[in-house]
């Protein structure tokens, strides 16, 4: 009964010996409308601010019979204005004879609502590089433009040089002009590919002019005053160089009013003197303060031993003054052992 037919995996019944339309291409003419004209109850950002179109169901049937490879990419041509662009397909839910495209694509193709547009399927190479130019300096206000652009390009399948695509971010529309692309050709596919993106200065962007300071002010900032010579150690000592002053900070009041700085604080903050580089001969060291050498045994400055004995007693047998010769007092009663010794060395007992 089915001897003259083969059942293909694509669920299309073909006569025996007949081959699918392998070399054929999809080419149709539709009336073009913007995506905002679709009878949808809710706003669809992927359709309004993306790069894909909506075709009728009959286009899907024909594309299936042609065994078009995925993703399905199309070339859109306005023959009246000789304008061309490329896009992917989002779904096949449009009315017969109509195609819905994003608003930016209608502006690129110079189309009005209801005009005819030619659509045919194409195969585009995977893109590796694209250079874009924002059409407003407002694009510079985006905190992370790379992440925002990566999220916006997920709704696009192709890019064409000369197209001004639009995307929405934080309830604001941004227009982007495609300047260059690689590889060369009509367009590129950006589906499942690593795309390098380069940014050109936005339209209306002006480079900020550098601030030129007066020569005297620049010299005062960049060339501080050098203090001291390069050979005199005396001029590089800590006492003369830093002029340390303790507690030279400023105070704060609980009422919030500023408290005046003590005398000398302003002068310390305003000084810009920098010590000059000190060059010493080999073998000589400088620590920032005068070094007092240690005196030997023959140069003793201690007092001679006291000639008068008694009184407080002598703390040692040396010639120096006695050390640790004081007597202590306690409020507690002396113990037995301590009481005996103290009675012998203390004042005589009363009779």
Short mmCIF file of C-alpha atoms in Angstrom, two decimals:
data_model
loop_
_atom_site.label_atom_id
_atom_site.label_comp_id
_atom_site.label_asym_id
_atom_site.label_seq_id
_atom_site.Cartn_x
_atom_site.Cartn_y
_atom_site.Cartn_z
CA UNK A 1 0.00 0.00 0.00
CA UNK A 2 2.89 2.39 0.88
CA UNK A 3 5.32 0.88 -1.59
CA UNK A 4 5.81 4.13 -3.48
CA UNK A 5 6.61 6.29 -0.39
CA UNK A 6 9.36 6.57 2.19
CA UNK A 7 8.73 7.91 5.65
CA UNK A 8 11.45 10.44 6.51
CA UNK A 9 12.58 11.55 9.94
CA UNK A 10 11.18 14.99 9.22
CA UNK A 11 7.65 13.50 9.12
CA UNK A 12 7.20 14.58 5.50
CA UNK A 13 5.96 11.92 3.05
CA UNK A 14 7.94 12.08 -0.20
CA UNK A 15 7.64 9.96 -3.35
CA UNK A 16 10.24 7.25 -3.78
CA UNK A 17 13.32 8.66 -5.46
CA UNK A 18 12.33 12.26 -4.80
CA UNK A 19 14.83 14.38 -2.79
CA UNK A 20 14.11 17.30 -0.53
CA UNK A 21 14.64 20.76 -1.89
CA UNK A 22 18.28 20.82 -0.84
CA UNK A 23 19.44 23.66 -3.05
CA UNK A 24 16.29 25.76 -2.77
CA UNK A 25 16.03 28.89 -0.64
CA UNK A 26 13.24 30.64 1.14
CA UNK A 27 12.19 33.92 -0.50
CA UNK A 28 8.90 35.67 0.23
CA UNK A 29 7.39 39.14 0.21
CA UNK A 30 5.31 40.35 3.16
CA UNK A 31 3.68 43.49 4.41
CA UNK A 32 5.88 44.86 7.16
CA UNK A 33 4.64 46.18 10.49
CA UNK A 34 6.42 47.21 13.65
CA UNK A 35 6.33 44.85 16.61
CA UNK A 36 4.24 47.38 18.54
CA UNK A 37 1.35 46.64 16.15
CA UNK A 38 1.07 43.02 17.26
CA UNK A 39 -2.07 42.05 19.15
CA UNK A 40 -0.32 41.17 22.40
CA UNK A 41 -1.59 42.01 25.85
CA UNK A 42 1.84 42.57 27.44
CA UNK A 43 5.02 44.28 26.34
CA UNK A 44 7.73 41.94 25.08
CA UNK A 45 11.23 43.43 25.36
CA UNK A 46 12.83 40.62 23.33
CA UNK A 47 10.60 41.60 20.39
CA UNK A 48 10.52 45.38 20.77
CA UNK A 49 14.22 45.85 21.53
CA UNK A 50 15.77 42.77 19.95
CA UNK A 51 16.96 41.68 16.53
CA UNK A 52 14.42 38.99 15.63
CA UNK A 53 11.24 39.04 13.54
CA UNK A 54 7.88 37.26 13.69
CA UNK A 55 6.80 35.33 10.57
CA UNK A 56 3.50 33.59 9.76
CA UNK A 57 2.98 29.86 10.22
CA UNK A 58 3.12 29.22 6.48
CA UNK A 59 6.75 30.36 6.48
CA UNK A 60 7.59 27.69 9.06
CA UNK A 61 6.00 24.99 6.91
CA UNK A 62 8.00 26.02 3.88
CA UNK A 63 11.24 26.36 5.82
CA UNK A 64 10.77 22.89 7.27
CA UNK A 65 10.35 21.38 3.83
CA UNK A 66 13.56 23.06 2.67
CA UNK A 67 15.58 21.57 5.55
CA UNK A 68 17.03 24.95 6.51
CA UNK A 69 19.84 24.65 9.03
CA UNK A 70 19.47 26.24 12.45
CA UNK A 71 19.63 28.97 13.51
CA UNK A 72 17.37 30.39 10.79
CA UNK A 73 18.83 33.67 9.59
CA UNK A 74 17.20 36.02 7.07
CA UNK A 75 18.06 38.94 4.85
CA UNK A 76 15.49 41.74 4.81
CA UNK A 77 15.51 44.07 1.79
CA UNK A 78 13.57 47.23 1.03
CA UNK A 79 13.91 47.33 -2.74
CA UNK A 80 12.31 50.75 -3.00
CA UNK A 81 15.06 52.35 -0.85
CA UNK A 82 17.83 49.83 -1.61
CA UNK A 83 18.33 49.11 2.10
CA UNK A 84 19.29 45.71 3.52
CA UNK A 85 19.57 44.23 7.00
CA UNK A 86 19.66 40.81 8.67
CA UNK A 87 17.79 39.18 11.51
CA UNK A 88 16.79 35.93 13.16
CA UNK A 89 13.28 34.65 13.77
CA UNK A 90 11.60 34.71 17.17
CA UNK A 91 8.39 32.81 16.42
CA UNK A 92 5.85 31.99 13.69
CA UNK A 93 2.67 33.54 15.07
CA UNK A 94 2.06 36.46 12.68
CA UNK A 95 -1.01 36.74 10.49
CA UNK A 96 -0.69 35.38 6.97
CA UNK A 97 0.98 37.85 4.64
CA UNK A 98 2.46 39.89 7.47
CA UNK A 99 5.80 40.15 9.18
CA UNK A 100 6.53 42.03 12.40
CA UNK A 101 9.96 43.59 12.94
CA UNK A 102 11.44 45.78 15.71
CA UNK A 103 11.00 49.53 15.40
CA UNK A 104 14.71 50.20 14.97
CA UNK A 105 14.79 47.83 11.99
CA UNK A 106 11.97 49.70 10.29
CA UNK A 107 13.90 52.94 10.74
CA UNK A 108 17.07 51.33 9.35
CA UNK A 109 15.23 50.00 6.29
CA UNK A 110 13.27 53.28 5.84
CA UNK A 111 9.98 51.42 5.98
CA UNK A 112 6.50 52.67 6.79
CA UNK A 113 3.72 50.61 8.29
CA UNK A 114 2.22 48.23 5.71
CA UNK A 115 4.93 48.55 3.06
CA UNK A 116 6.29 45.48 1.29
CA UNK A 117 9.57 43.85 2.27
CA UNK A 118 11.49 40.97 0.70
CA UNK A 119 12.72 38.22 3.04
CA UNK A 120 14.97 35.32 2.17
CA UNK A 121 17.02 32.90 4.21
CA UNK A 122 20.82 33.24 4.27
CA UNK A 123 23.79 31.60 5.96
CA UNK A 124 26.11 34.03 7.77
CA UNK A 125 29.56 33.33 9.24
CA UNK A 126 30.13 33.46 12.99
CA UNK A 127 31.39 36.87 14.03
CA UNK A 128 34.70 37.35 15.82
CA UNK A 129 34.92 41.14 16.13
CA UNK A 130 32.58 44.11 16.06
CA UNK A 131 33.10 47.83 16.65
CA UNK A 132 30.15 49.87 17.83
CA UNK A 133 29.46 53.53 18.56
CA UNK A 134 26.86 54.73 21.08
CA UNK A 135 24.67 57.45 19.65
CA UNK A 136 24.48 59.43 22.89
CA UNK A 137 26.81 60.35 25.72
CA UNK A 138 24.20 58.93 28.11
CA UNK A 139 25.76 55.55 27.41
CA UNK A 140 28.74 56.62 29.53
CA UNK A 141 26.49 56.80 32.60
CA UNK A 142 26.05 53.00 32.59
CA UNK A 143 28.11 51.55 35.42
CA UNK A 144 29.04 48.29 33.66
CA UNK A 145 28.47 48.76 29.90
CA UNK A 146 30.08 45.43 29.01
CA UNK A 147 27.63 43.41 31.11
CA UNK A 148 24.66 45.49 29.94
CA UNK A 149 25.60 45.09 26.28
CA UNK A 150 26.15 41.36 26.70
CA UNK A 151 22.67 41.00 28.16
CA UNK A 152 21.12 43.12 25.38
CA UNK A 153 22.81 41.16 22.55
CA UNK A 154 21.19 37.94 23.75
CA UNK A 155 18.06 39.09 21.92
CA UNK A 156 20.00 39.44 18.64
CA UNK A 157 21.06 36.79 16.15
CA UNK A 158 22.86 38.92 13.56
CA UNK A 159 24.68 42.21 13.18
CA UNK A 160 25.01 44.26 9.99
CA UNK A 161 27.31 47.20 9.34
CA UNK A 162 25.34 50.44 9.21
CA UNK A 163 22.48 49.25 11.42
CA UNK A 164 21.53 51.33 14.43
CA UNK A 165 20.23 48.81 16.94
CA UNK A 166 18.33 49.75 20.11
CA UNK A 167 18.07 48.19 23.54
CA UNK A 168 16.41 49.22 26.77
CA UNK A 169 18.13 49.52 30.14
CA UNK A 170 16.66 51.04 33.31
CA UNK A 171 13.61 52.32 31.39
CA UNK A 172 15.83 54.19 28.93
CA UNK A 173 16.54 53.48 25.26
CA UNK A 174 20.10 53.39 23.93
CA UNK A 175 21.01 53.41 20.24
CA UNK A 176 24.17 51.68 18.99
CA UNK A 177 25.68 52.04 15.50
CA UNK A 178 27.55 49.03 14.08
CA UNK A 179 30.74 50.43 12.50
CA UNK A 180 32.90 47.40 11.72
CA UNK A 181 32.75 43.63 11.88
CA UNK A 182 34.86 40.58 11.19
CA UNK A 183 34.83 38.52 9.08
CA UNK A 184 33.95 40.68 6.12
CA UNK A 185 30.70 40.11 4.29
CA UNK A 186 27.03 41.05 4.37
CA UNK A 187 26.57 40.34 8.04
CA UNK A 188 27.66 38.12 10.89
CA UNK A 189 25.96 35.67 13.19
CA UNK A 190 26.45 36.16 16.94
CA UNK A 191 24.73 32.97 18.07
CA UNK A 192 26.99 30.83 20.30
CA UNK A 193 30.23 32.59 19.46
CA UNK A 194 32.96 34.52 21.29
CA UNK A 195 32.61 38.09 20.05
CA UNK A 196 35.22 40.77 20.71
CA UNK A 197 33.60 44.19 21.09
CA UNK A 198 35.35 47.54 20.65
CA UNK A 199 33.77 50.87 21.58
CA UNK A 200 34.13 54.10 19.62
CA UNK A 201 33.60 57.46 21.39
CA UNK A 202 29.88 58.26 21.67
CA UNK A 203 28.34 60.85 19.40
CA UNK A 204 28.71 64.27 21.01
CA UNK A 205 31.51 63.21 23.33
CA UNK A 206 34.21 65.86 23.86
CA UNK A 207 37.56 65.06 25.38
CA UNK A 208 38.07 67.01 28.63
CA UNK A 209 40.69 69.74 28.33
CA UNK A 210 43.60 69.37 30.76
CA UNK A 211 43.90 72.01 33.47
CA UNK A 212 47.08 74.07 33.05
CA UNK A 213 48.44 75.38 36.32
CA UNK A 214 50.68 78.44 36.49
CA UNK A 215 54.38 77.79 36.28
CA UNK A 216 54.99 79.24 39.73
CA UNK A 217 52.35 77.03 41.36
CA UNK A 218 53.62 73.93 39.59
CA UNK A 219 57.16 74.67 40.69
CA UNK A 220 56.02 75.17 44.28
CA UNK A 221 54.27 71.78 44.31
CA UNK A 222 56.68 69.69 42.30
CA UNK A 223 59.91 71.21 43.63
CA UNK A 224 59.87 71.42 47.45
CA UNK A 225 62.38 73.55 49.30
CA UNK A 226 65.50 71.61 50.20
CA UNK A 227 66.85 72.25 53.67
CA UNK A 228 70.47 71.75 54.62
CA UNK A 229 73.53 71.08 52.54
CA UNK A 230 74.74 67.80 51.14
CA UNK A 231 77.91 67.63 53.27
CA UNK A 232 77.10 69.22 56.64
CA UNK A 233 76.01 66.70 59.26
CA UNK A 234 75.17 69.46 61.72
CA UNK A 235 72.40 70.76 59.48
CA UNK A 236 70.79 67.30 59.26
CA UNK A 237 70.36 66.57 62.97
CA UNK A 238 66.92 65.68 64.25
CA UNK A 239 66.60 68.64 66.56
CA UNK A 240 67.23 71.20 63.81
CA UNK A 241 65.45 69.39 61.00
CA UNK A 242 62.15 68.28 62.49
CA UNK A 243 61.76 70.81 65.34
CA UNK A 244 59.52 68.43 67.25
CA UNK A 245 56.74 70.01 69.30
CA UNK A 246 54.61 67.77 71.52
CA UNK A 247 50.80 68.09 71.55
CA UNK A 248 50.75 70.20 68.41
CA UNK A 249 47.42 68.85 67.08
CA UNK A 250 44.01 70.49 66.86
CA UNK A 251 41.02 69.88 69.11
CA UNK A 252 37.33 69.11 68.61
CA UNK A 253 34.41 70.40 70.65
CA UNK A 254 31.24 68.46 71.46
CA UNK A 255 29.19 71.41 70.21
CA UNK A 256 30.58 70.91 66.72
CA UNK A 257 32.40 74.22 66.55
CA UNK A 258 35.95 74.17 65.32
CA UNK A 259 38.63 74.72 67.87
CA UNK A 260 41.62 76.83 66.93
CA UNK A 261 44.93 75.05 66.61
CA UNK A 262 47.63 75.84 69.16
CA UNK A 263 50.42 78.19 68.36
CA UNK A 264 52.90 76.72 65.96
CA UNK A 265 50.58 74.10 64.40
CA UNK A 266 49.91 76.13 61.29
CA UNK A 267 53.57 76.73 60.75
CA UNK A 268 54.31 72.99 61.00
CA UNK A 269 51.57 72.07 58.51
CA UNK A 270 52.59 74.74 56.03
CA UNK A 271 56.25 73.87 55.92
CA UNK A 272 57.41 72.10 52.79
CA UNK A 273 61.10 71.91 53.63
CA UNK A 274 62.62 68.60 52.68
CA UNK A 275 66.09 67.61 53.90
CA UNK A 276 68.66 67.56 51.17
CA UNK A 277 70.43 64.31 50.33
CA UNK A 278 73.39 63.86 52.70
CA UNK A 279 76.51 62.46 51.08
CA UNK A 280 79.07 61.09 53.58
CA UNK A 281 82.56 59.80 52.93
CA UNK A 282 83.07 56.02 52.91
CA UNK A 283 83.18 54.42 56.35
CA UNK A 284 81.20 57.19 58.09
CA UNK A 285 77.67 56.69 59.43
CA UNK A 286 74.98 59.21 60.37
CA UNK A 287 72.13 58.31 62.75
CA UNK A 288 70.31 61.65 62.80
CA UNK A 289 71.58 62.74 66.22
CA UNK A 290 74.97 63.36 67.82
CA UNK A 291 76.62 60.22 69.21
CA UNK A 292 78.22 60.55 72.68
CA UNK A 293 81.06 58.02 73.07
CA UNK A 294 81.16 55.79 76.15
CA UNK A 295 83.85 56.86 78.64
CA UNK A 296 86.41 54.37 79.97
CA UNK A 297 87.20 53.33 83.56
CA UNK A 298 89.81 55.99 84.01
CA UNK A 299 87.28 58.79 83.41
CA UNK A 300 84.86 58.36 86.33
CA UNK A 301 82.61 61.30 87.16
CA UNK A 302 81.29 59.74 90.40
CA UNK A 303 81.69 61.55 93.70
CA UNK A 304 84.54 60.50 96.04
CA UNK A 305 83.60 58.33 98.98
CA UNK A 306 82.28 60.13 102.04
CA UNK A 307 84.85 60.61 104.80
CA UNK A 308 82.38 60.91 107.64
CA UNK A 309 80.98 57.60 108.86
CA UNK A 310 77.93 56.75 110.99
CA UNK A 311 74.46 58.07 110.65
CA UNK A 312 72.84 56.17 107.84
CA UNK A 313 75.51 53.42 107.58
CA UNK A 314 77.52 52.31 104.56
CA UNK A 315 75.92 50.11 101.92
CA UNK A 316 79.18 48.70 100.48
CA UNK A 317 82.94 48.54 100.80
CA UNK A 318 83.69 50.47 97.62
CA UNK A 319 84.76 54.07 97.33
CA UNK A 320 81.39 55.26 95.96
CA UNK A 321 78.43 56.57 97.91
CA UNK A 322 76.30 53.96 99.73
CA UNK A 323 73.31 52.61 97.83
CA UNK A 324 69.95 51.41 99.18
CA UNK A 325 70.54 52.62 102.73
CA UNK A 326 67.02 53.69 103.61
CA UNK A 327 64.86 52.25 106.42
CA UNK A 328 61.30 51.09 106.01
CA UNK A 329 58.21 51.33 108.26
CA UNK A 330 55.33 48.89 108.51
CA UNK A 331 51.86 49.20 110.07
CA UNK A 332 51.65 45.54 111.04
CA UNK A 333 53.08 44.12 114.21
CA UNK A 334 56.52 42.60 113.80
CA UNK A 335 56.85 38.86 113.99
CA UNK A 336 58.78 37.13 116.76
CA UNK A 337 61.98 36.75 114.80
CA UNK A 338 61.80 40.26 113.47
CA UNK A 339 60.81 41.61 116.93
CA UNK A 340 63.96 40.25 118.57
CA UNK A 341 66.26 41.72 116.02
CA UNK A 342 64.49 45.05 116.03
CA UNK A 343 64.67 45.33 119.84
CA UNK A 344 68.44 44.93 119.80
CA UNK A 345 69.00 47.53 117.11
CA UNK A 346 66.23 49.89 118.17
CA UNK A 347 66.06 52.55 120.87
CA UNK A 348 66.56 51.49 124.52
CA UNK A 349 63.48 50.29 126.33
CA UNK A 350 61.92 52.34 129.04
CA UNK A 351 62.23 51.22 132.66
#
